[in-house]
């Protein structure tokens, strides 16, 4: 078998290769999924499938349609940024048919509130935190706080209720005996509307100098510096952290 | 010079094809189909996420919501999103932990030595604009949609796990039930109907901000206007669409 | 089954040191994926050895020419099996041919493999054997006659021009084959070397290191098979051939070791972000498989043994045994090279803050037994191939047709 002067071996191999190639092309045409390549190198159908998965969290807008009273309360409270399902759990089934599912109603102490409000040093400072075993032990949180409007029933008696991190830091420092008021003046309103009435902070080196200056009227064990020569270009708290002063 | 640019991009993409020179000629029609995916930028619906590290309280609600919303295995593994806790010590040592992905929150650390700073960092698929996972998928089972979200086609995935190797962020896993790759979809089924991703919905402090990257006004655009932004592992040029504010240099 | 799997993960969880991303608990490419580069390396190496005779006219290694080709084929047929077995959905593997993603290094596997198998190896073997096949089928009867006749595809021309054409074709295919073999295994290196997320893999040297370790492993495999085959056939091995094989093995080993050292020094000198965790990896989890097995037992050991036996005045019997032992050690070394790349690259977290562990399962599709089976299979195939297409010089039919 010799065609157009091409060697017999090559002709036979070419036929075999053509058969294999033809079968491959035919199989490919038969099996490539129909929607493949419509919008890119993937099955366009897969996008639809992904978009049609069931929803479990309904989103808080729909809750307000029935629970407008709680919603009204919550929207003016410190919890205004929370959606209902943070505490009540996924409730899309309930939103669909209110009898189909009973959303969670956490009432017991520590069931939901402590997930956010138990003191952890890694939490951002200023976020309201309590130390659970010291904060009205055994009382359920909802006994005193309405979760839809969690403003403390009494004005917090200590700064530590919100500033737990500072309190804890100070407690292990040389400044443990100082009260917050030694350095900060806080208007009583700060306890009710903290962000509208910010406490003040010391502004001059003399604030620390009251105890730490050479001639200060304070205990002999307190370290002294000469305010004129000790780092005169800086304010004290630019190098030292007053809540945990470095030795 | 838009023409020059597109020509350059085409050349770059040709060079990216392993052994493309030989194959483009053989399989021309397929190659043009692949090139068509590059033309997505015009859509205004282009999703991204902002994460304000200084607002995260490590409560783990997002991890739990994600597992529920997306029917993930209940096990203490397989996370589409998780929270890491960093503790940077005075001597420079860095402790990181993520017990059960943070799904049950965190207990106080048993600390040794003085901690200088400590914080939580939520992690999830970065929905890279230049996704290495999509690049390596041999069959086109993971891909970028027109709205910028990277999805996995679990009916088409062959389970080779190359994408898991290629992801620099550990965001992918093999679902033990389907034996296919799985990862965060920005809750694609929610965002396409105007809902927020489940993790954003339940974040109590607003640490997670979801929105459209190219819209004139969106919560995300506002965040991007007001903050210094950082992405994870920028040197890998994956161009993440998850942006962090107040991110510490120790976070990887 | 799911419960068992979870339990396994739980135990792994206790053995982690430092921090890993939660999803990294599972190591995704196990023993089977170690086998894959190991086997393809043997293929590429055996083929490159075969081409030495044809292209570079190294006459001494002629006795191993056909054997090398058959070895390459036997291992090439097995090469995709470990990959297939490790897939989550092997039944969907055909998609890689249906809708190959051209930007994916892995999608190219099908094409590189098909090119190499069909257009290089099978063609070269066919042209090399065609004349012999015709002669064999003329003399034989029964199924063997039919089989040999079928393989010729009916191309039965034994004229001097036709046979000369065969030889020219073999030469041409070998010329294409060398870059193809480089492509095949360099490409396997690229699969790992191009993963920018993984600092242990990501290196331009990876394909080249893979290539030279492939050459080393291929030569040593053919040396082993040739030596064992002559023992079994109760023949005296051709000492000139063995000496040449040993020399090539020695040179390839030196190049291979130099490249790996270069890679090592380069990483150490650049000292990038990942250097801390990689150093920890080398001195802890990889100490035995890298330092002891790969470098000392698998590279330096055979290097010394080969140098000593090649250039000493040992009696040939002893020399042969020394070569054989060196070649076996090289196989152990190359296998642990593959292990250290594939497994080693997954033992550290991409957070660069911790190490995880890998314990191969025994049973199960991805277990040890499957791997052992997959390592035996190529030898079974080789046995069948040798029976059908005897590679021994004596088996080749005399050039002239037998007189009537």
PDB file of N, CA and C in Angstrom, chain B residues 15-76:
ATOM      1  N   UNK B  15       1.203  33.436  27.090  1.00  0.00           N
ATOM      2  CA  UNK B  15       2.407  32.922  27.732  1.00  0.00           C
ATOM      3  C   UNK B  15       2.091  32.139  28.981  1.00  0.00           C
ATOM      4  N   UNK B  16       0.954  32.481  29.608  1.00  0.00           N
ATOM      5  CA  UNK B  16       0.578  31.761  30.821  1.00  0.00           C
ATOM      6  C   UNK B  16       0.140  30.342  30.522  1.00  0.00           C
ATOM      7  N   UNK B  17      -0.353  30.098  29.309  1.00  0.00           N
ATOM      8  CA  UNK B  17      -0.778  28.733  28.986  1.00  0.00           C
ATOM      9  C   UNK B  17       0.452  27.854  28.921  1.00  0.00           C
ATOM     10  N   UNK B  18       0.502  26.829  29.737  1.00  0.00           N
ATOM     11  CA  UNK B  18       1.607  25.894  29.575  1.00  0.00           C
ATOM     12  C   UNK B  18       1.500  25.255  28.192  1.00  0.00           C
ATOM     13  N   UNK B  19       2.587  25.150  27.537  1.00  0.00           N
ATOM     14  CA  UNK B  19       2.713  24.562  26.187  1.00  0.00           C
ATOM     15  C   UNK B  19       1.629  25.073  25.251  1.00  0.00           C
ATOM     16  N   UNK B  20       1.265  26.331  25.419  1.00  0.00           N
ATOM     17  CA  UNK B  20       0.148  26.830  24.619  1.00  0.00           C
ATOM     18  C   UNK B  20       0.488  26.901  23.151  1.00  0.00           C
ATOM     19  N   UNK B  21       1.738  27.272  22.864  1.00  0.00           N
ATOM     20  CA  UNK B  21       2.097  27.522  21.473  1.00  0.00           C
ATOM     21  C   UNK B  21       1.657  26.367  20.588  1.00  0.00           C
ATOM     22  N   UNK B  22       1.948  25.143  21.055  1.00  0.00           N
ATOM     23  CA  UNK B  22       1.594  23.981  20.251  1.00  0.00           C
ATOM     24  C   UNK B  22       0.088  23.778  20.240  1.00  0.00           C
ATOM     25  N   UNK B  23      -0.529  24.039  21.389  1.00  0.00           N
ATOM     26  CA  UNK B  23      -1.912  23.623  21.522  1.00  0.00           C
ATOM     27  C   UNK B  23      -2.915  24.611  20.962  1.00  0.00           C
ATOM     28  N   UNK B  24      -2.545  25.892  20.986  1.00  0.00           N
ATOM     29  CA  UNK B  24      -3.473  26.882  20.458  1.00  0.00           C
ATOM     30  C   UNK B  24      -3.803  26.539  19.020  1.00  0.00           C
ATOM     31  N   UNK B  25      -2.759  26.113  18.296  1.00  0.00           N
ATOM     32  CA  UNK B  25      -2.974  25.775  16.899  1.00  0.00           C
ATOM     33  C   UNK B  25      -3.919  24.582  16.769  1.00  0.00           C
ATOM     34  N   UNK B  26      -3.715  23.584  17.620  1.00  0.00           N
ATOM     35  CA  UNK B  26      -4.507  22.361  17.514  1.00  0.00           C
ATOM     36  C   UNK B  26      -5.940  22.607  17.954  1.00  0.00           C
ATOM     37  N   UNK B  27      -6.084  23.324  19.050  1.00  0.00           N
ATOM     38  CA  UNK B  27      -7.414  23.442  19.654  1.00  0.00           C
ATOM     39  C   UNK B  27      -7.861  24.891  19.665  1.00  0.00           C
ATOM     40  N   UNK B  28      -7.690  25.594  18.572  1.00  0.00           N
ATOM     41  CA  UNK B  28      -8.026  26.998  18.483  1.00  0.00           C
ATOM     42  C   UNK B  28      -9.385  27.381  19.048  1.00  0.00           C
ATOM     43  N   UNK B  29     -10.458  26.699  18.632  1.00  0.00           N
ATOM     44  CA  UNK B  29     -11.795  27.102  19.071  1.00  0.00           C
ATOM     45  C   UNK B  29     -11.941  27.098  20.589  1.00  0.00           C
ATOM     46  N   UNK B  30     -11.361  26.106  21.240  1.00  0.00           N
ATOM     47  CA  UNK B  30     -11.469  26.034  22.694  1.00  0.00           C
ATOM     48  C   UNK B  30     -10.762  27.204  23.350  1.00  0.00           C
ATOM     49  N   UNK B  31      -9.602  27.554  22.801  1.00  0.00           N
ATOM     50  CA  UNK B  31      -8.799  28.621  23.391  1.00  0.00           C
ATOM     51  C   UNK B  31      -9.548  29.943  23.349  1.00  0.00           C
ATOM     52  N   UNK B  32     -10.277  30.191  22.266  1.00  0.00           N
ATOM     53  CA  UNK B  32     -11.014  31.449  22.199  1.00  0.00           C
ATOM     54  C   UNK B  32     -12.125  31.456  23.241  1.00  0.00           C
ATOM     55  N   UNK B  33     -12.721  30.303  23.491  1.00  0.00           N
ATOM     56  CA  UNK B  33     -13.749  30.236  24.527  1.00  0.00           C
ATOM     57  C   UNK B  33     -13.148  30.611  25.875  1.00  0.00           C
ATOM     58  N   UNK B  34     -11.934  30.145  26.127  1.00  0.00           N
ATOM     59  CA  UNK B  34     -11.284  30.451  27.397  1.00  0.00           C
ATOM     60  C   UNK B  34     -10.983  31.936  27.497  1.00  0.00           C
ATOM     61  N   UNK B  35     -10.586  32.540  26.381  1.00  0.00           N
ATOM     62  CA  UNK B  35     -10.226  33.948  26.400  1.00  0.00           C
ATOM     63  C   UNK B  35     -11.446  34.818  26.670  1.00  0.00           C
ATOM     64  N   UNK B  36     -12.633  34.324  26.308  1.00  0.00           N
ATOM     65  CA  UNK B  36     -13.846  35.111  26.479  1.00  0.00           C
ATOM     66  C   UNK B  36     -14.116  35.431  27.949  1.00  0.00           C
ATOM     67  N   UNK B  37     -13.638  34.568  28.863  1.00  0.00           N
ATOM     68  CA  UNK B  37     -13.898  34.804  30.286  1.00  0.00           C
ATOM     69  C   UNK B  37     -13.248  36.085  30.773  1.00  0.00           C
ATOM     70  N   UNK B  38     -12.206  36.538  30.091  1.00  0.00           N
ATOM     71  CA  UNK B  38     -11.474  37.703  30.570  1.00  0.00           C
ATOM     72  C   UNK B  38     -12.334  38.961  30.502  1.00  0.00           C
ATOM     73  N   UNK B  39     -13.367  38.927  29.676  1.00  0.00           N
ATOM     74  CA  UNK B  39     -14.129  40.130  29.391  1.00  0.00           C
ATOM     75  C   UNK B  39     -15.296  40.236  30.353  1.00  0.00           C
ATOM     76  N   UNK B  40     -15.005  40.612  31.629  1.00  0.00           N
ATOM     77  CA  UNK B  40     -16.087  40.628  32.594  1.00  0.00           C
ATOM     78  C   UNK B  40     -16.272  42.005  33.200  1.00  0.00           C
ATOM     79  N   UNK B  41     -15.253  42.849  33.058  1.00  0.00           N
ATOM     80  CA  UNK B  41     -15.119  44.023  33.913  1.00  0.00           C
ATOM     81  C   UNK B  41     -16.305  44.982  33.887  1.00  0.00           C
ATOM     82  N   UNK B  42     -17.137  44.940  32.844  1.00  0.00           N
ATOM     83  CA  UNK B  42     -18.129  45.991  32.695  1.00  0.00           C
ATOM     84  C   UNK B  42     -19.233  45.929  33.755  1.00  0.00           C
ATOM     85  N   UNK B  43     -19.482  44.747  34.320  1.00  0.00           N
ATOM     86  CA  UNK B  43     -20.607  44.602  35.233  1.00  0.00           C
ATOM     87  C   UNK B  43     -20.450  45.478  36.473  1.00  0.00           C
ATOM     88  N   UNK B  44     -21.503  46.195  36.834  1.00  0.00           N
ATOM     89  CA  UNK B  44     -21.438  47.003  38.036  1.00  0.00           C
ATOM     90  C   UNK B  44     -21.580  46.129  39.279  1.00  0.00           C
ATOM     91  N   UNK B  45     -22.297  45.040  39.106  1.00  0.00           N
ATOM     92  CA  UNK B  45     -22.454  44.112  40.227  1.00  0.00           C
ATOM     93  C   UNK B  45     -21.168  43.310  40.347  1.00  0.00           C
ATOM     94  N   UNK B  46     -20.261  43.814  41.159  1.00  0.00           N
ATOM     95  CA  UNK B  46     -18.975  43.153  41.282  1.00  0.00           C
ATOM     96  C   UNK B  46     -18.666  43.144  42.773  1.00  0.00           C
ATOM     97  N   UNK B  47     -18.704  41.949  43.380  1.00  0.00           N
ATOM     98  CA  UNK B  47     -18.782  41.895  44.833  1.00  0.00           C
ATOM     99  C   UNK B  47     -17.419  41.841  45.514  1.00  0.00           C
ATOM    100  N   UNK B  48     -17.399  42.390  46.708  1.00  0.00           N
ATOM    101  CA  UNK B  48     -16.200  42.347  47.532  1.00  0.00           C
ATOM    102  C   UNK B  48     -16.594  42.418  48.993  1.00  0.00           C
ATOM    103  N   UNK B  49     -15.608  42.304  49.876  1.00  0.00           N
ATOM    104  CA  UNK B  49     -15.905  42.381  51.300  1.00  0.00           C
ATOM    105  C   UNK B  49     -14.815  43.170  52.007  1.00  0.00           C
ATOM    106  N   UNK B  50     -15.229  43.917  53.008  1.00  0.00           N
ATOM    107  CA  UNK B  50     -14.262  44.612  53.847  1.00  0.00           C
ATOM    108  C   UNK B  50     -14.317  44.015  55.242  1.00  0.00           C
ATOM    109  N   UNK B  51     -13.177  43.879  55.882  1.00  0.00           N
ATOM    110  CA  UNK B  51     -13.154  43.345  57.241  1.00  0.00           C
ATOM    111  C   UNK B  51     -12.396  44.316  58.128  1.00  0.00           C
ATOM    112  N   UNK B  52     -13.115  44.842  59.140  1.00  0.00           N
ATOM    113  CA  UNK B  52     -12.499  45.786  60.060  1.00  0.00           C
ATOM    114  C   UNK B  52     -11.987  45.009  61.252  1.00  0.00           C
ATOM    115  N   UNK B  53     -10.691  44.736  61.220  1.00  0.00           N
ATOM    116  CA  UNK B  53     -10.096  43.873  62.233  1.00  0.00           C
ATOM    117  C   UNK B  53     -10.333  44.426  63.638  1.00  0.00           C
ATOM    118  N   UNK B  54     -10.313  45.755  63.770  1.00  0.00           N
ATOM    119  CA  UNK B  54     -10.452  46.344  65.104  1.00  0.00           C
ATOM    120  C   UNK B  54     -11.875  46.271  65.634  1.00  0.00           C
ATOM    121  N   UNK B  55     -12.794  45.725  64.847  1.00  0.00           N
ATOM    122  CA  UNK B  55     -14.157  45.582  65.351  1.00  0.00           C
ATOM    123  C   UNK B  55     -14.489  44.135  65.694  1.00  0.00           C
ATOM    124  N   UNK B  56     -13.648  43.205  65.304  1.00  0.00           N
ATOM    125  CA  UNK B  56     -13.980  41.798  65.527  1.00  0.00           C
ATOM    126  C   UNK B  56     -13.800  41.450  66.992  1.00  0.00           C
ATOM    127  N   UNK B  57     -14.853  40.836  67.583  1.00  0.00           N
ATOM    128  CA  UNK B  57     -14.793  40.474  68.993  1.00  0.00           C
ATOM    129  C   UNK B  57     -14.608  38.970  69.176  1.00  0.00           C
ATOM    130  N   UNK B  58     -14.429  38.246  68.091  1.00  0.00           N
ATOM    131  CA  UNK B  58     -14.154  36.811  68.211  1.00  0.00           C
ATOM    132  C   UNK B  58     -15.303  36.007  68.780  1.00  0.00           C
ATOM    133  N   UNK B  59     -16.552  36.390  68.485  1.00  0.00           N
ATOM    134  CA  UNK B  59     -17.684  35.668  69.068  1.00  0.00           C
ATOM    135  C   UNK B  59     -17.978  34.392  68.293  1.00  0.00           C
ATOM    136  N   UNK B  60     -17.540  34.305  67.044  1.00  0.00           N
ATOM    137  CA  UNK B  60     -17.706  33.069  66.272  1.00  0.00           C
ATOM    138  C   UNK B  60     -19.075  32.894  65.641  1.00  0.00           C
ATOM    139  N   UNK B  61     -19.919  33.942  65.735  1.00  0.00           N
ATOM    140  CA  UNK B  61     -21.267  33.814  65.146  1.00  0.00           C
ATOM    141  C   UNK B  61     -21.188  33.596  63.631  1.00  0.00           C
ATOM    142  N   UNK B  62     -20.225  34.226  63.003  1.00  0.00           N
ATOM    143  CA  UNK B  62     -20.110  34.124  61.547  1.00  0.00           C
ATOM    144  C   UNK B  62     -19.759  32.693  61.136  1.00  0.00           C
ATOM    145  N   UNK B  63     -18.880  32.058  61.921  1.00  0.00           N
ATOM    146  CA  UNK B  63     -18.455  30.700  61.583  1.00  0.00           C
ATOM    147  C   UNK B  63     -19.647  29.760  61.672  1.00  0.00           C
ATOM    148  N   UNK B  64     -20.432  29.958  62.740  1.00  0.00           N
ATOM    149  CA  UNK B  64     -21.594  29.107  62.936  1.00  0.00           C
ATOM    150  C   UNK B  64     -22.640  29.350  61.851  1.00  0.00           C
ATOM    151  N   UNK B  65     -22.893  30.631  61.565  1.00  0.00           N
ATOM    152  CA  UNK B  65     -23.897  30.950  60.540  1.00  0.00           C
ATOM    153  C   UNK B  65     -23.497  30.371  59.193  1.00  0.00           C
ATOM    154  N   UNK B  66     -22.202  30.409  58.900  1.00  0.00           N
ATOM    155  CA  UNK B  66     -21.719  29.897  57.618  1.00  0.00           C
ATOM    156  C   UNK B  66     -21.968  28.401  57.516  1.00  0.00           C
ATOM    157  N   UNK B  67     -21.670  27.695  58.607  1.00  0.00           N
ATOM    158  CA  UNK B  67     -21.891  26.241  58.594  1.00  0.00           C
ATOM    159  C   UNK B  67     -23.362  25.914  58.375  1.00  0.00           C
ATOM    160  N   UNK B  68     -24.236  26.684  59.039  1.00  0.00           N
ATOM    161  CA  UNK B  68     -25.666  26.429  58.924  1.00  0.00           C
ATOM    162  C   UNK B  68     -26.185  26.778  57.538  1.00  0.00           C
ATOM    163  N   UNK B  69     -25.849  27.981  57.111  1.00  0.00           N
ATOM    164  CA  UNK B  69     -26.397  28.470  55.851  1.00  0.00           C
ATOM    165  C   UNK B  69     -25.983  27.585  54.685  1.00  0.00           C
ATOM    166  N   UNK B  70     -24.758  27.085  54.741  1.00  0.00           N
ATOM    167  CA  UNK B  70     -24.232  26.373  53.582  1.00  0.00           C
ATOM    168  C   UNK B  70     -24.210  24.866  53.769  1.00  0.00           C
ATOM    169  N   UNK B  71     -24.881  24.375  54.822  1.00  0.00           N
ATOM    170  CA  UNK B  71     -24.957  22.934  55.039  1.00  0.00           C
ATOM    171  C   UNK B  71     -23.595  22.267  55.046  1.00  0.00           C
ATOM    172  N   UNK B  72     -22.645  22.856  55.750  1.00  0.00           N
ATOM    173  CA  UNK B  72     -21.311  22.264  55.780  1.00  0.00           C
ATOM    174  C   UNK B  72     -21.290  21.120  56.787  1.00  0.00           C
ATOM    175  N   UNK B  73     -20.318  20.225  56.679  1.00  0.00           N
ATOM    176  CA  UNK B  73     -20.226  19.152  57.674  1.00  0.00           C
ATOM    177  C   UNK B  73     -20.115  19.767  59.072  1.00  0.00           C
ATOM    178  N   UNK B  74     -20.821  19.134  60.023  1.00  0.00           N
ATOM    179  CA  UNK B  74     -20.855  19.678  61.379  1.00  0.00           C
ATOM    180  C   UNK B  74     -19.503  19.601  62.090  1.00  0.00           C
ATOM    181  N   UNK B  75     -18.625  18.784  61.533  1.00  0.00           N
ATOM    182  CA  UNK B  75     -17.369  18.478  62.206  1.00  0.00           C
ATOM    183  C   UNK B  75     -16.576  19.732  62.540  1.00  0.00           C
ATOM    184  N   UNK B  76     -15.664  19.617  63.505  1.00  0.00           N
ATOM    185  CA  UNK B  76     -14.826  20.784  63.842  1.00  0.00           C
ATOM    186  C   UNK B  76     -13.750  21.050  62.786  1.00  0.00           C
TER     187      UNK B  76
END
